[in-house]
Amino acid sequence: EKGGYEHFMLKEIHEQPKGLEDTLNKRLKDGNIINLDGINMTKKDIEGFNKVYIVACGTAYHAGLVGKAAIEKMARIPVEVDVASEFRYRDPFVDESTLFIAISQSGETLDTLAALREAKSKGARILSVVNVVGSSVARESDDVFYTWAGPEISVASTKAYTTQLMCMYLLALYMGKEKGTIDGTYYAKVIEELKTIPEKLQHILDKEGDIEKLADIFYKREQVFFIGRGPDSGVAYEGSLKLKEISYINSFAIAAGELKHGTIALIEDDTLVIALATQDALFEKMVSNVEEIKARGARVIAIAKEGNTEIEKKADIVIYIPQCMDELTPLLSVVPLQLFAYFVAKNRGCNIDKPKNLAKSVTVE
Ligand code: M6R
């Protein structure tokens, strides 16, 4: 059932090209027209939304952080992302002109379901991004945007995350096109790039041996930091969660610009920092963040796009991902982090598919 892989997690990491292709193909017709069949969202509805809330837990919440960046950029609507357990108790500003998006792999996470009910009672339009067909979140939503990841068994979520991102990009793009906040050229460019993602992701998987070697070097670490800017900061949170939940290493993620407001005090000789530097628009800023931490002795692994070799002068090790638009890099940059977490946990002899204290679906508060 593990298809020749030692763990479900590794199998599911490898299923990502297929999951992304399926999620994309379900929504494309005639080559590059996004069809939201089954989702009731007219141009008038979209123009009427003055706010979007994205609410989720854990990895799905991290997908929401990237989704926020995409919706704000493409559809120019303010988006707030919140963890479900906070949202449900804070009397949020929700009304009939709010679009509420719940993201959940299982569709059974209690806090997410309760947040959805809260938003619904206040009149919001409820759209959910869900993997399990017919789950509670799916049933209680006005509309469902399914991820086509297939069953995810490993407690650590991987393919659900990347397919959630794909849904968020398609949604943002659709909304932007209907609202007229993006033009046809940009739209076509993003669609063309999305189509290339499965192949590019496969390219990263083909080189997983490189990541395994890094894990062999660093698996005994007691703490690891993850930093990034813009969409990379969302990926930093996800990479950190993946590592801590399966390897039990104390890992911490922070927006790179926030480092010097406190956390940099923890950087000392040989502290391991994974720096995501995939954004062309923020590349120079990341280079200076890497300089700052190097000056305090950090050991830095950077993730950058192929061709952005300037980072090699600053970081100790660079992992390259294939070239792609800044907006879409999270679909690729998370993969080396998933693999790193996996191989580190394996070297540490951890129970990868069923980490201690965790359940696949959290149906209690
Ligand atoms: O089923 P859901 O997507 O609602 O689950 C949300 C979180 O419990 C889940 O993503 C959790 O954080 C994973 N263990 C992360 O790998």
Short mmCIF file of N, CA, C and O in Angstrom, two decimals, residues 38 67 81 109 130 174 191 193 216 239 327 332:
data_model
loop_
_atom_site.label_atom_id
_atom_site.label_comp_id
_atom_site.label_asym_id
_atom_site.label_seq_id
_atom_site.Cartn_x
_atom_site.Cartn_y
_atom_site.Cartn_z
N GLY A 38 -19.89 24.26 -10.36
CA GLY A 38 -20.30 23.76 -9.06
C GLY A 38 -20.04 24.78 -7.95
O GLY A 38 -20.46 24.61 -6.82
N GLY A 67 -2.20 31.93 0.23
CA GLY A 67 -3.44 32.30 -0.46
C GLY A 67 -3.77 33.77 -0.29
O GLY A 67 -4.22 34.45 -1.22
N VAL A 81 -6.02 36.26 7.46
CA VAL A 81 -5.86 34.81 7.68
C VAL A 81 -5.83 34.60 9.18
O VAL A 81 -5.16 35.34 9.90
N THR A 109 -11.79 18.90 10.97
CA THR A 109 -11.12 19.59 12.07
C THR A 109 -12.15 20.42 12.84
O THR A 109 -12.81 21.30 12.26
N VAL A 130 -11.19 21.70 0.36
CA VAL A 130 -11.22 20.47 1.14
C VAL A 130 -10.72 19.31 0.28
O VAL A 130 -10.94 19.29 -0.92
N TYR A 174 -9.01 33.60 -10.81
CA TYR A 174 -10.39 33.71 -11.30
C TYR A 174 -11.02 35.01 -10.82
O TYR A 174 -11.63 35.77 -11.59
N ILE A 191 -1.37 30.98 -15.84
CA ILE A 191 -1.89 29.65 -16.21
C ILE A 191 -0.78 28.81 -16.86
O ILE A 191 -0.60 27.64 -16.50
N GLU A 193 2.38 29.06 -16.46
CA GLU A 193 3.35 28.66 -15.43
C GLU A 193 2.81 27.56 -14.53
O GLU A 193 3.53 26.65 -14.15
N ASP A 216 21.83 14.15 6.45
CA ASP A 216 22.87 13.35 7.11
C ASP A 216 23.83 14.25 7.90
O ASP A 216 24.35 13.87 8.93
N GLY A 239 7.73 24.84 6.59
CA GLY A 239 8.95 24.02 6.69
C GLY A 239 9.29 23.75 8.15
O GLY A 239 9.70 22.64 8.52
N GLU A 327 5.23 34.75 -7.48
CA GLU A 327 3.96 34.41 -6.84
C GLU A 327 3.82 32.90 -6.59
O GLU A 327 3.17 32.47 -5.66
N LEU A 332 6.92 25.07 -5.14
CA LEU A 332 8.18 24.35 -5.33
C LEU A 332 9.08 24.41 -4.10
O LEU A 332 9.68 23.41 -3.72
#
